[in-house]
Each structure stands twice: as structure tokens, then as C-alpha cells.
GROMACS .gro file of C-alpha atoms in nm:
model
  335
    1UNK     CA    1  -0.055   1.291  -0.594
    2UNK     CA    2  -0.276   1.254  -0.897
    3UNK     CA    3  -0.129   1.247  -1.291
    4UNK     CA    4  -0.125   1.125  -1.578
    5UNK     CA    5   0.154   0.871  -1.687
    6UNK     CA    6   0.207   0.867  -2.073
    7UNK     CA    7   0.378   0.522  -2.202
    8UNK     CA    8   0.504   0.504  -2.579
    9UNK     CA    9   0.484   0.127  -2.733
   10UNK     CA   10   0.760   0.053  -2.585
   11UNK     CA   11   0.697   0.124  -2.257
   12UNK     CA   12   0.388  -0.087  -2.298
   13UNK     CA   13   0.580  -0.373  -2.333
   14UNK     CA   14   0.822  -0.315  -2.044
   15UNK     CA   15   0.556  -0.338  -1.757
   16UNK     CA   16   0.665  -0.520  -1.519
   17UNK     CA   17   0.621  -0.649  -1.124
   18UNK     CA   18   0.828  -0.590  -0.848
   19UNK     CA   19   0.848  -0.693  -0.490
   20UNK     CA   20   1.048  -0.365  -0.208
   21UNK     CA   21   1.119  -0.508   0.133
   22UNK     CA   22   1.239  -0.111   0.155
   23UNK     CA   23   0.904  -0.030   0.024
   24UNK     CA   24   0.783  -0.215   0.280
   25UNK     CA   25   0.893  -0.119   0.578
   26UNK     CA   26   0.837   0.268   0.521
   27UNK     CA   27   0.464   0.206   0.426
   28UNK     CA   28   0.467  -0.016   0.767
   29UNK     CA   29   0.618   0.330   0.926
   30UNK     CA   30   0.347   0.494   0.802
   31UNK     CA   31   0.064   0.258   0.902
   32UNK     CA   32   0.175   0.243   1.207
   33UNK     CA   33   0.063   0.661   1.247
   34UNK     CA   34  -0.229   0.613   1.018
   35UNK     CA   35  -0.515   0.477   1.200
   36UNK     CA   36  -0.683   0.434   0.846
   37UNK     CA   37  -0.430   0.187   0.724
   38UNK     CA   38  -0.392   0.016   1.081
   39UNK     CA   39  -0.746  -0.215   1.097
   40UNK     CA   40  -0.621  -0.491   0.907
   41UNK     CA   41  -0.258  -0.469   1.084
   42UNK     CA   42  -0.375  -0.485   1.454
   43UNK     CA   43  -0.186  -0.802   1.539
   44UNK     CA   44   0.071  -0.705   1.399
   45UNK     CA   45   0.057  -0.327   1.549
   46UNK     CA   46  -0.017  -0.471   1.914
   47UNK     CA   47   0.299  -0.657   1.867
   48UNK     CA   48   0.574  -0.434   1.703
   49UNK     CA   49   0.430  -0.100   1.876
   50UNK     CA   50   0.617  -0.179   2.144
   51UNK     CA   51   0.956  -0.174   1.952
   52UNK     CA   52   0.863   0.129   1.737
   53UNK     CA   53   1.030   0.391   1.914
   54UNK     CA   54   0.995   0.783   1.976
   55UNK     CA   55   1.284   0.810   1.681
   56UNK     CA   56   1.033   0.733   1.403
   57UNK     CA   57   0.936   1.102   1.424
   58UNK     CA   58   1.235   1.136   1.126
   59UNK     CA   59   1.026   0.914   0.877
   60UNK     CA   60   0.695   1.017   1.002
   61UNK     CA   61   0.767   1.380   0.981
   62UNK     CA   62   0.874   1.268   0.511
   63UNK     CA   63   0.540   1.103   0.550
   64UNK     CA   64   0.299   1.424   0.474
   65UNK     CA   65  -0.033   1.324   0.382
   66UNK     CA   66  -0.108   1.529   0.125
   67UNK     CA   67   0.183   1.638   0.034
   68UNK     CA   68   0.523   1.485  -0.162
   69UNK     CA   69   0.706   1.213   0.003
   70UNK     CA   70   1.068   1.241  -0.049
   71UNK     CA   71   1.144   0.914  -0.296
   72UNK     CA   72   1.504   0.852  -0.222
   73UNK     CA   73   1.338   0.647   0.013
   74UNK     CA   74   1.248   0.425  -0.141
   75UNK     CA   75   1.406   0.362  -0.437
   76UNK     CA   76   1.258   0.182  -0.744
   77UNK     CA   77   1.380  -0.213  -0.754
   78UNK     CA   78   1.620  -0.322  -1.060
   79UNK     CA   79   1.460  -0.653  -1.052
   80UNK     CA   80   1.171  -0.883  -0.960
   81UNK     CA   81   1.257  -0.917  -0.572
   82UNK     CA   82   1.538  -0.652  -0.374
   83UNK     CA   83   1.736  -0.714  -0.168
   84UNK     CA   84   1.699  -0.524   0.143
   85UNK     CA   85   2.084  -0.427   0.182
   86UNK     CA   86   2.060  -0.336  -0.108
   87UNK     CA   87   1.853  -0.077  -0.139
   88UNK     CA   88   1.959   0.101   0.154
   89UNK     CA   89   2.249   0.115   0.004
   90UNK     CA   90   2.105   0.265  -0.281
   91UNK     CA   91   1.976   0.535  -0.072
   92UNK     CA   92   2.307   0.635   0.093
   93UNK     CA   93   2.476   0.645  -0.251
   94UNK     CA   94   2.142   0.880  -0.356
   95UNK     CA   95   2.353   1.230  -0.419
   96UNK     CA   96   2.337   1.489  -0.191
   97UNK     CA   97   2.168   1.784  -0.444
   98UNK     CA   98   1.891   1.499  -0.472
   99UNK     CA   99   1.847   1.457  -0.127
  100UNK     CA  100   1.840   1.818  -0.038
  101UNK     CA  101   1.527   1.932  -0.394
  102UNK     CA  102   1.343   1.618  -0.241
  103UNK     CA  103   1.311   1.692   0.108
  104UNK     CA  104   1.247   2.085   0.049
  105UNK     CA  105   0.947   1.992  -0.152
  106UNK     CA  106   0.842   1.796   0.101
  107UNK     CA  107   0.890   2.028   0.433
  108UNK     CA  108   0.853   2.301   0.257
  109UNK     CA  109   0.556   2.272   0.116
  110UNK     CA  110   0.354   2.575   0.250
  111UNK     CA  111   0.058   2.350   0.328
  112UNK     CA  112   0.223   2.216   0.585
  113UNK     CA  113   0.318   2.534   0.753
  114UNK     CA  114   0.662   2.360   0.918
  115UNK     CA  115   0.861   2.590   1.162
  116UNK     CA  116   1.182   2.625   1.067
  117UNK     CA  117   1.278   2.456   1.412
  118UNK     CA  118   1.152   2.116   1.281
  119UNK     CA  119   1.270   2.190   0.874
  120UNK     CA  120   1.543   2.323   0.943
  121UNK     CA  121   1.772   2.040   1.113
  122UNK     CA  122   1.729   1.787   0.859
  123UNK     CA  123   1.801   2.067   0.610
  124UNK     CA  124   2.091   2.145   0.698
  125UNK     CA  125   2.299   1.927   0.564
  126UNK     CA  126   2.167   1.685   0.332
  127UNK     CA  127   2.431   1.376   0.289
  128UNK     CA  128   2.431   1.383   0.719
  129UNK     CA  129   2.033   1.344   0.639
  130UNK     CA  130   2.011   1.096   0.447
  131UNK     CA  131   2.272   0.879   0.577
  132UNK     CA  132   2.050   0.907   0.933
  133UNK     CA  133   1.734   0.804   0.736
  134UNK     CA  134   1.947   0.505   0.631
  135UNK     CA  135   2.045   0.342   0.949
  136UNK     CA  136   1.647   0.453   1.039
  137UNK     CA  137   1.528   0.230   0.790
  138UNK     CA  138   1.754  -0.055   0.812
  139UNK     CA  139   1.680  -0.020   1.199
  140UNK     CA  140   1.320  -0.031   1.151
  141UNK     CA  141   1.324  -0.347   0.864
  142UNK     CA  142   1.504  -0.490   1.138
  143UNK     CA  143   1.215  -0.444   1.391
  144UNK     CA  144   0.900  -0.361   1.231
  145UNK     CA  145   0.939  -0.624   0.906
  146UNK     CA  146   1.180  -0.888   0.905
  147UNK     CA  147   1.043  -1.073   1.143
  148UNK     CA  148   0.731  -1.139   0.924
  149UNK     CA  149   0.862  -1.070   0.518
  150UNK     CA  150   0.846  -1.458   0.497
  151UNK     CA  151   0.415  -1.407   0.489
  152UNK     CA  152   0.467  -1.051   0.366
  153UNK     CA  153   0.613  -1.162   0.086
  154UNK     CA  154   0.393  -1.427   0.022
  155UNK     CA  155   0.104  -1.182  -0.061
  156UNK     CA  156   0.297  -0.961  -0.247
  157UNK     CA  157   0.363  -1.286  -0.486
  158UNK     CA  158   0.031  -1.414  -0.548
  159UNK     CA  159  -0.100  -1.101  -0.587
  160UNK     CA  160   0.179  -1.068  -0.865
  161UNK     CA  161   0.067  -1.430  -0.979
  162UNK     CA  162  -0.320  -1.287  -1.020
  163UNK     CA  163  -0.191  -0.954  -1.189
  164UNK     CA  164   0.068  -1.172  -1.424
  165UNK     CA  165  -0.265  -1.432  -1.531
  166UNK     CA  166  -0.515  -1.089  -1.608
  167UNK     CA  167  -0.228  -0.955  -1.806
  168UNK     CA  168  -0.157  -1.239  -1.999
  169UNK     CA  169  -0.548  -1.332  -2.013
  170UNK     CA  170  -0.647  -1.006  -2.092
  171UNK     CA  171  -0.440  -0.757  -2.182
  172UNK     CA  172  -0.371  -0.391  -2.044
  173UNK     CA  173  -0.767  -0.323  -1.981
  174UNK     CA  174  -0.834  -0.631  -1.774
  175UNK     CA  175  -0.470  -0.620  -1.553
  176UNK     CA  176  -0.585  -0.240  -1.465
  177UNK     CA  177  -0.986  -0.303  -1.414
  178UNK     CA  178  -0.920  -0.390  -1.042
  179UNK     CA  179  -0.576  -0.219  -0.999
  180UNK     CA  180  -0.730   0.005  -0.750
  181UNK     CA  181  -1.053   0.253  -0.783
  182UNK     CA  182  -0.813   0.532  -0.888
  183UNK     CA  183  -0.672   0.407  -1.163
  184UNK     CA  184  -0.790   0.367  -1.498
  185UNK     CA  185  -0.644   0.383  -1.843
  186UNK     CA  186  -0.764   0.630  -2.075
  187UNK     CA  187  -0.673   0.565  -2.420
  188UNK     CA  188  -0.252   0.466  -2.440
  189UNK     CA  189  -0.256   0.714  -2.088
  190UNK     CA  190  -0.308   0.541  -1.775
  191UNK     CA  191  -0.489   0.808  -1.522
  192UNK     CA  192  -0.408   0.856  -1.189
  193UNK     CA  193  -0.689   1.012  -0.942
  194UNK     CA  194  -0.609   1.247  -0.651
  195UNK     CA  195  -0.610   1.557  -0.525
  196UNK     CA  196  -0.225   1.661  -0.683
  197UNK     CA  197  -0.203   1.681  -1.088
  198UNK     CA  198   0.156   1.569  -1.252
  199UNK     CA  199   0.266   1.375  -1.577
  200UNK     CA  200   0.518   1.130  -1.705
  201UNK     CA  201   0.595   1.075  -2.032
  202UNK     CA  202   0.745   0.762  -2.113
  203UNK     CA  203   1.059   0.769  -2.302
  204UNK     CA  204   1.076   0.357  -2.341
  205UNK     CA  205   1.176   0.363  -1.919
  206UNK     CA  206   0.840   0.079  -1.875
  207UNK     CA  207   0.697   0.152  -1.540
  208UNK     CA  208   0.700  -0.056  -1.268
  209UNK     CA  209   0.375  -0.230  -1.042
  210UNK     CA  210   0.495  -0.268  -0.667
  211UNK     CA  211   0.202  -0.473  -0.491
  212UNK     CA  212   0.184  -0.354  -0.127
  213UNK     CA  213   0.115  -0.500   0.217
  214UNK     CA  214   0.092  -0.173   0.444
  215UNK     CA  215  -0.033   0.046   0.154
  216UNK     CA  216  -0.416   0.056   0.152
  217UNK     CA  217  -0.635   0.246   0.082
  218UNK     CA  218  -0.387   0.488  -0.088
  219UNK     CA  219  -0.239   0.425  -0.465
  220UNK     CA  220   0.145   0.580  -0.448
  221UNK     CA  221   0.224   0.714  -0.806
  222UNK     CA  222   0.584   0.755  -0.869
  223UNK     CA  223   0.663   1.019  -1.090
  224UNK     CA  224   0.889   1.295  -1.091
  225UNK     CA  225   1.210   1.181  -1.262
  226UNK     CA  226   1.524   1.070  -1.216
  227UNK     CA  227   1.339   0.756  -1.041
  228UNK     CA  228   1.181   0.474  -1.289
  229UNK     CA  229   0.840   0.559  -1.262
  230UNK     CA  230   0.637   0.329  -1.090
  231UNK     CA  231   0.259   0.254  -0.916
  232UNK     CA  232   0.239   0.101  -0.589
  233UNK     CA  233  -0.045  -0.015  -0.513
  234UNK     CA  234  -0.323  -0.256  -0.243
  235UNK     CA  235  -0.185  -0.611  -0.313
  236UNK     CA  236  -0.489  -0.835  -0.287
  237UNK     CA  237  -0.597  -1.073   0.028
  238UNK     CA  238  -0.515  -0.775   0.299
  239UNK     CA  239  -0.760  -0.945   0.514
  240UNK     CA  240  -0.549  -1.309   0.588
  241UNK     CA  241  -0.235  -1.157   0.611
  242UNK     CA  242  -0.209  -1.192   1.002
  243UNK     CA  243  -0.481  -1.472   1.025
  244UNK     CA  244  -0.427  -1.798   1.160
  245UNK     CA  245  -0.586  -2.135   1.202
  246UNK     CA  246  -0.867  -2.277   0.908
  247UNK     CA  247  -1.211  -2.029   0.850
  248UNK     CA  248  -1.499  -2.189   1.025
  249UNK     CA  249  -1.687  -2.404   0.757
  250UNK     CA  250  -1.878  -2.198   0.498
  251UNK     CA  251  -2.210  -2.358   0.643
  252UNK     CA  252  -2.158  -2.302   0.986
  253UNK     CA  253  -2.080  -1.946   0.924
  254UNK     CA  254  -2.409  -1.960   0.708
  255UNK     CA  255  -2.625  -2.090   0.956
  256UNK     CA  256  -2.478  -1.829   1.181
  257UNK     CA  257  -2.530  -1.551   1.032
  258UNK     CA  258  -2.706  -1.632   0.680
  259UNK     CA  259  -2.551  -1.745   0.329
  260UNK     CA  260  -2.557  -1.462   0.150
  261UNK     CA  261  -2.415  -1.226   0.429
  262UNK     CA  262  -2.161  -1.521   0.509
  263UNK     CA  263  -2.051  -1.546   0.124
  264UNK     CA  264  -2.006  -1.147   0.183
  265UNK     CA  265  -1.852  -1.147   0.495
  266UNK     CA  266  -1.551  -1.388   0.357
  267UNK     CA  267  -1.515  -1.228   0.010
  268UNK     CA  268  -1.391  -0.921   0.213
  269UNK     CA  269  -1.028  -1.002   0.223
  270UNK     CA  270  -0.980  -0.647   0.100
  271UNK     CA  271  -1.166  -0.358   0.133
  272UNK     CA  272  -1.447  -0.346  -0.135
  273UNK     CA  273  -1.775  -0.117  -0.307
  274UNK     CA  274  -2.116  -0.241  -0.261
  275UNK     CA  275  -2.098  -0.200  -0.687
  276UNK     CA  276  -1.822  -0.450  -0.659
  277UNK     CA  277  -1.980  -0.692  -0.459
  278UNK     CA  278  -2.265  -0.695  -0.624
  279UNK     CA  279  -2.096  -0.759  -0.986
  280UNK     CA  280  -1.883  -1.071  -0.814
  281UNK     CA  281  -2.195  -1.211  -0.664
  282UNK     CA  282  -2.434  -1.175  -0.870
  283UNK     CA  283  -2.683  -0.995  -0.652
  284UNK     CA  284  -2.863  -0.642  -0.660
  285UNK     CA  285  -2.687  -0.337  -0.515
  286UNK     CA  286  -2.922  -0.285  -0.299
  287UNK     CA  287  -3.013  -0.647  -0.176
  288UNK     CA  288  -2.577  -0.631  -0.106
  289UNK     CA  289  -2.579  -0.234   0.063
  290UNK     CA  290  -2.872  -0.438   0.333
  291UNK     CA  291  -2.662  -0.691   0.408
  292UNK     CA  292  -2.297  -0.549   0.456
  293UNK     CA  293  -2.554  -0.304   0.651
  294UNK     CA  294  -2.626  -0.564   0.897
  295UNK     CA  295  -2.296  -0.696   0.933
  296UNK     CA  296  -2.147  -0.318   0.983
  297UNK     CA  297  -2.484  -0.325   1.245
  298UNK     CA  298  -2.375  -0.660   1.424
  299UNK     CA  299  -1.961  -0.504   1.419
  300UNK     CA  300  -1.830  -0.699   1.183
  301UNK     CA  301  -1.808  -0.412   0.942
  302UNK     CA  302  -1.632  -0.044   0.953
  303UNK     CA  303  -1.688   0.151   0.595
  304UNK     CA  304  -1.413   0.385   0.492
  305UNK     CA  305  -1.473   0.709   0.244
  306UNK     CA  306  -1.255   0.750  -0.058
  307UNK     CA  307  -1.245   1.012  -0.279
  308UNK     CA  308  -1.646   0.960  -0.346
  309UNK     CA  309  -1.635   0.553  -0.309
  310UNK     CA  310  -1.772   0.396   0.008
  311UNK     CA  311  -1.523   0.091   0.114
  312UNK     CA  312  -1.655  -0.173   0.328
  313UNK     CA  313  -1.408  -0.382   0.522
  314UNK     CA  314  -1.419  -0.586   0.781
  315UNK     CA  315  -1.305  -0.520   1.157
  316UNK     CA  316  -1.122  -0.751   1.446
  317UNK     CA  317  -1.458  -0.881   1.495
  318UNK     CA  318  -1.556  -0.988   1.181
  319UNK     CA  319  -1.231  -1.116   1.096
  320UNK     CA  320  -1.200  -1.308   1.498
  321UNK     CA  321  -1.519  -1.481   1.318
  322UNK     CA  322  -1.325  -1.630   1.023
  323UNK     CA  323  -1.013  -1.747   1.203
  324UNK     CA  324  -1.211  -1.922   1.418
  325UNK     CA  325  -1.258  -1.721   1.733
  326UNK     CA  326  -0.935  -1.526   1.761
  327UNK     CA  327  -0.913  -1.171   1.813
  328UNK     CA  328  -0.620  -1.123   1.670
  329UNK     CA  329  -0.392  -1.115   1.964
  330UNK     CA  330  -0.027  -1.095   1.911
  331UNK     CA  331  -0.023  -1.514   1.879
  332UNK     CA  332  -0.175  -1.403   1.575
  333UNK     CA  333   0.113  -1.300   1.455
  334UNK     CA  334   0.441  -1.501   1.487
  335UNK     CA  335   0.702  -1.494   1.282
   0.00000   0.00000   0.00000
């Protein structure tokens, strides 16, 4: 979804960060079924796939790309760190008419062309569907996220520390400068690029920023009333999430693949473009492009296109090299 947040002065003073275990749970379900999002989470995916079960189908049906994802499934946290039981309770408390409205926006989107036999059972009784989905989300939390929540939460909180420092030192311009390539400020407005367009005028509600371990490469704005305006974005350092053990000493890695290539491979804890890496490391874009191509040809990096941008990301082999040779099997994601 694309659009514009139009904050007032009071809203700019009320920007805050939040961590949501329920958001991570739904994002984890989406990641399991989306190859583009799985590559940074392969050890975790292998560990949970056998326990995911076929009952994820109702949730996956509500995760279209493109399309509207019902916001009642992930109510915006009211505090800095939400409690999963409270979040599930908030899902169950959603008024049936709101559930019905959001389910219809998701399931009856003409671009999807879903048959009535597919959408009908979920639309027939919104209250029953809401409660069924709440039960399923609670089960997914237990199977997919809870055993690893400690490391996921640490990653999210580390991101918040970095972003908060950027806000304190450089204001909103510094905060949003590298939040995501599809976010930028234009005057007082915050623009989110994407294939769809909507607008939310903030009226003293503030804006909640939620880092996510499972979201890359996407960016998800929550813009529709009655929910509090929010923006979920990929957390920094996702490439380190499932690795264990110390990285090879820089000198050793440099002797193996060259100093500049070692620096670039090590820097890709989250996907980045050639231009971003060139700026960060004081190299020319042409030199960075050559090094990245060599690393990709060696099977250590892969490329992914997001809109008009090409991102480089470590492959499992590249991550294994940094992890000292572990290929990232189940042992790499012990709770």
C-alpha cells in the first residue's frame, strides 16, 4: 500500500516505537509462504515447517500481495512492548461490523477473483471467523515465534535503540533517512511508495513505528481508521538473527576473498543497494558493483528487485561463511 501520513505539530511530538509479538506472529506466517522473505530465515523455517500445519490456510488467505490485509488481526500496541495475551484479547474484542468490513475489503477485492466457496465461509459469520482467527494466531505464536522470542525481541529492541538515537541526534530527517527506501519526507508529509494510494490525516494520534524481524523487504503502513496510524518496517540486522558463533576474524576473511569484498559481505546484515554500500564504505559505485558481482557469482550473495531498486543480500552460503562454516541447519536456531 502507498500513501501519505499528514501529521500535525502535535503528531510529530508523539512519534513512538513499539514491539508487537502478535505482529511478528502474523509476519512469520506470511514469511513461511513467501520465498522472497524466507531467505534470511531459512534455519528458522526448516525448524518450524514440520509443525506449521495445514491449518494456516485461513490466515494465508488474508495475506494477499497486493491487496488489503485486515488490520484487526494486528492491533497497534498501546505501549512500548505488547503482551501477546492482551493482543489476542484485543482481536477477540473487535466489533463484528469492523471485522466484516475488513474481511470484505480483503476477500472481495476483484483483483483476487476468489470464488464464493472460498470467501463465503469466512464472511458468513464475522464474529465466529474473528474468534477462529484469534485461536489460530495464538497457536501460531506458540509454534512459530514463542520459542525464539528472546532473540527476536532483542533484535527489535536493538533497532529501536539505533533509531531513537538517530531521532535524538538528527530529528525526523535522520530518523526516516534510512528507515526504508520507500519512505521519505516531503515537507511535513511522510510518503510511503507502493502500488496503491491512500491518505491519513493525523489529528493528534501520533504515529507508531514498529520494527519487524520477518517483514523484509516489505513496508506496511496502517492507515485506515479506527486503528492508530502506524508503520511497520524491517528491523536492522536481520542477517544476524539466526547465526550462532563468532564471525571469522576480518583478516582471515579478507585473505580468503579480499579486503573490500570481506567488508561488503560483512556489512550486509540487511539487504542494501550498490549506492548505499558505496556511500557507507567510501568506495565508488563502479567498484562496489564489481565486488558485489564477484560475490554473487561465487554464490555468496543474491539480488532481489524491490520496485526500481536492486538489493544485494547474503545467501545461506554467504551467511555460513560468516558463521564459521555452519550452513544454518536446525541447530542454528536453538531457542
